[in-house]
Amino acid sequence: MKPYLKEHPWSIIEEGFDKDKHEISESIFSIGNGHMGQRANFEETYTGKSLQGSYMAGVYYPDKTRVGWWKNGYPEYFAKVLNATNWIGLKIVIDGVELDLNTADVTAFRRELNMKEGYLSRTFSAKLHNGHIIDVEATRFVSITSKEIGAIEYKLTPVNFDGEIEITSYLDGDIINSDANYDEKFWASVNEEAFGNEAVVTVKTKKLDFYYTSKKATYVYTDGDAIKPDAASTREKYAEVVFHTTLKKGKTTVIYKYAANVTNRDYQDDTLEQIATKKLHDAVETGFETLMTDQKEAWAKKWQDSDIVIEGDVSAQQGIRFNIFHMNQTYTGEDARLNIGPKGFTGEKYGGSTYWDTEAYCLPFYLATADQRIARNLLVYRHNHLEKAKENAKKLGFSKGALYPMVTMNGEECHNEWEITFEEIHRNGAIAYAIYDYVNYTGDKAYIGELGIEVLVEISRFWEERVHYVPRKDVYMMHGVTGPNEYDNNVNNNWYTNRIASWTLEYTLECLEELKMTNPATFDTWIEQLQLSEVETTKWQEIIDKMYYPVDEDLDVFLQADNFLDKEIMKVEELDAKHLPLNQNWSWDRILRSCFIKQADVLQGLHFLNHTYDLETIKRNFDFYEPMTVHESSLSPCVHSILACQLGYQDKAYDMYLRTARLDLDNYNNDTEDGCHITSMAGTWMSVVQGFGGMKVIDQQLHLRPFIPGKWDAFSFKIVFRGARLNIRVTQAQIDITNESHNDIDVIIFDESIHIKGNETMSVATN
Ligand code: BGC
């Protein structure tokens, strides 16, 4: 698709209204605050193609599973984040004609997502079929300082007429998920009322009893005079208040709409309306302007810790800020019950549930840009699901251990394709790896003794039982698995899965040993509680020692799986471009038989366990696998970009970076209307910081090895590391590291250690 958004360092801007792109823009311009979020739907009625979507984090529905052929072990349901009450709705009728951009002539349309200050705005001029021309200016945000509050300012100015306007401000809870398996509505009515300027709708889910109250207040001013509502009504799951006023040519009518959205995840069912009222009244009293000022200040603080500046390339600058903005909108880490769905609040695909994406791709972003308790909460989330992961392993026939789900909302497996649900078990390794990553970055070893060890032991137990011993070769193998490359299913000995399993066992043994030395009392308590025997740990060591890894001696590469080389080996560049993307042009059968790789697989292992491989090994494997990789998962280019940086393949690194940075803005995969690729956005951040910045933490030390793409004048990124906040600016000539905190820090840059005092800048030459 031809890019249609304007380049700007801090905003996403669309000029001119194109109905065909509306659903894409609805995804891209989405707003959220970690607690709730919504697609960039219009406030006024729009009868064209649109996905109306307002989502509340953690509120989900167990939608009965739909599969062609049932397999024992499949989950009963897929938990879906619910599309919930539409609180933004305004129905505008002018002299009997409804304002609807699908039927009006629209000129001067401009939509802007202001990422710096955290709001969405839109201006346009609409000519209705009675000839009336009306100018509209709409601004809205969901507050990141009062997480339950959303606010709208909506201004109407008649250009060529005086006339009567009817404004209906409504709450509509009669919403259906676009991805409902059986077209079932998930919400039931509890209460709806409308009175004065206010209305309330409380709905509850038909299963699981999530209660959701949306309460709103609407104020209308014409030329400064307050207009009183003159009608109010309700029906099931719906409530409205209506205003009538006279529009005068050139005079502006302003609508303010405030909403408080609360659920029984946070409060008692029977207090919801009372709490929503209190929050709503506080917001009204604060007023739109002040709420907006608070919003801007809070976003300034977020940017202070997480901004990346790219000088000399506005398109790249916009791309990276777009990614950071969405990451910060999707997860704030304040609530350990929440996680990061692959589409965040921008769409419904993937059900809004948690995947291994969180541990493998998102965690590093939060580790380096926010307080460490935020990343810790992502680990606690999995700890809270440990019992369910143990049940999952039992359900699949294991006698012990934990298998975390491929997709989950509450810890239970939701995924239902056997070759992924039962076989893509490498996800368990990512959950163990995240514990390592967190401890390695933060130095918070106490986490192991508090919660981490329990998760590590149970995952290790799973691996112990999932491998099998092959006496004639005296090795342990793992058959019937799917690696991260979902274009090769049900293979034996996926190198990455074997490696991450064995690594988990190693790390668990290491953590147990360290706990025993440093905190014997805690160690004893865990041994007792987990009933961990020496027989088990001895077996783990034996598995580590005898794990089988497929390799090819001639090529000197790790093999993605047994017999990988028996496939017809060819490079993507040898394919006629008309075949790409394969997933839209080839049958699944043809894909599975081919050598083409969806996303990093062996290379995922070399990325995670980078510190355990030498550069030559990484190079040989990269040179072998990357040319076969089609990058048809949005999670793929970032890993390749990071490794390419490490190998000095600067063009490749930049090329891969571009594929990830503007994936949604330029709709590369032709699927942005389903929602944005939120989890891969964290991967983009990784490409800059771990790739171009060369950031690593080895033995408690922060390492940097920056290189700057030739197209950029300079780039800089922020990281928070062990009490210090650093701003690292890289130009073609030098690297300036500014310590923006009071705490001194040692940084190893190109293998040399430098000491940076608080509030000081040190410079070194770019290699
Ligand atoms: C990828 C998985 C990923 C999922 C959700 C799939 O296309 O292959 O690795 O977990 O998308 O992002």
Coordinates of N, CA, C and O in Angstrom, one line a residue, residues 4 66 106 177 192 245 260 345 363 370 377 605 735:
Y4 N 0.2 6.7 3.2 CA -0.7 7.9 3.1 C -0.6 8.8 4.3 O -1.4 9.8 4.4
R66 N -14.0 -23.2 18.7 CA -14.5 -23.6 17.4 C -13.4 -24.3 16.6 O -12.4 -23.6 16.3
V106 N -16.8 15.4 2.3 CA -15.8 15.8 3.4 C -14.6 16.5 2.8 O -14.0 16.0 1.8
N177 N -18.4 -8.7 19.8 CA -17.0 -8.8 19.3 C -17.0 -9.3 17.8 O -17.8 -10.2 17.5
E192 N -29.6 0.5 33.3 CA -29.3 1.7 32.5 C -30.2 2.8 33.0 O -31.4 2.6 33.3
T245 N -30.4 22.8 20.1 CA -30.0 24.2 20.2 C -30.0 24.7 18.8 O -30.1 24.0 17.8
A260 N -16.6 7.8 32.9 CA -15.8 7.0 33.9 C -16.2 5.5 33.6 O -17.4 5.2 33.6
F345 N -4.9 -2.6 22.5 CA -6.3 -2.1 22.5 C -6.7 -1.7 21.1 O -7.6 -0.9 20.9
L363 N 9.5 -7.7 27.3 CA 10.1 -7.5 28.6 C 11.3 -6.5 28.6 O 11.4 -5.6 29.4
A370 N 11.5 1.7 32.4 CA 10.6 2.0 33.5 C 11.1 1.5 34.8 O 12.1 0.7 34.8
N377 N 6.4 -7.2 37.5 CA 5.0 -7.6 37.4 C 4.7 -8.5 36.3 O 3.8 -9.3 36.3
G605 N 17.5 -18.6 19.2 CA 18.4 -19.2 20.2 C 19.7 -18.4 20.3 O 20.3 -18.1 21.4
I735 N 30.2 9.2 20.4 CA 29.1 8.8 21.2 C 29.2 9.6 22.5 O 30.2 9.6 23.2

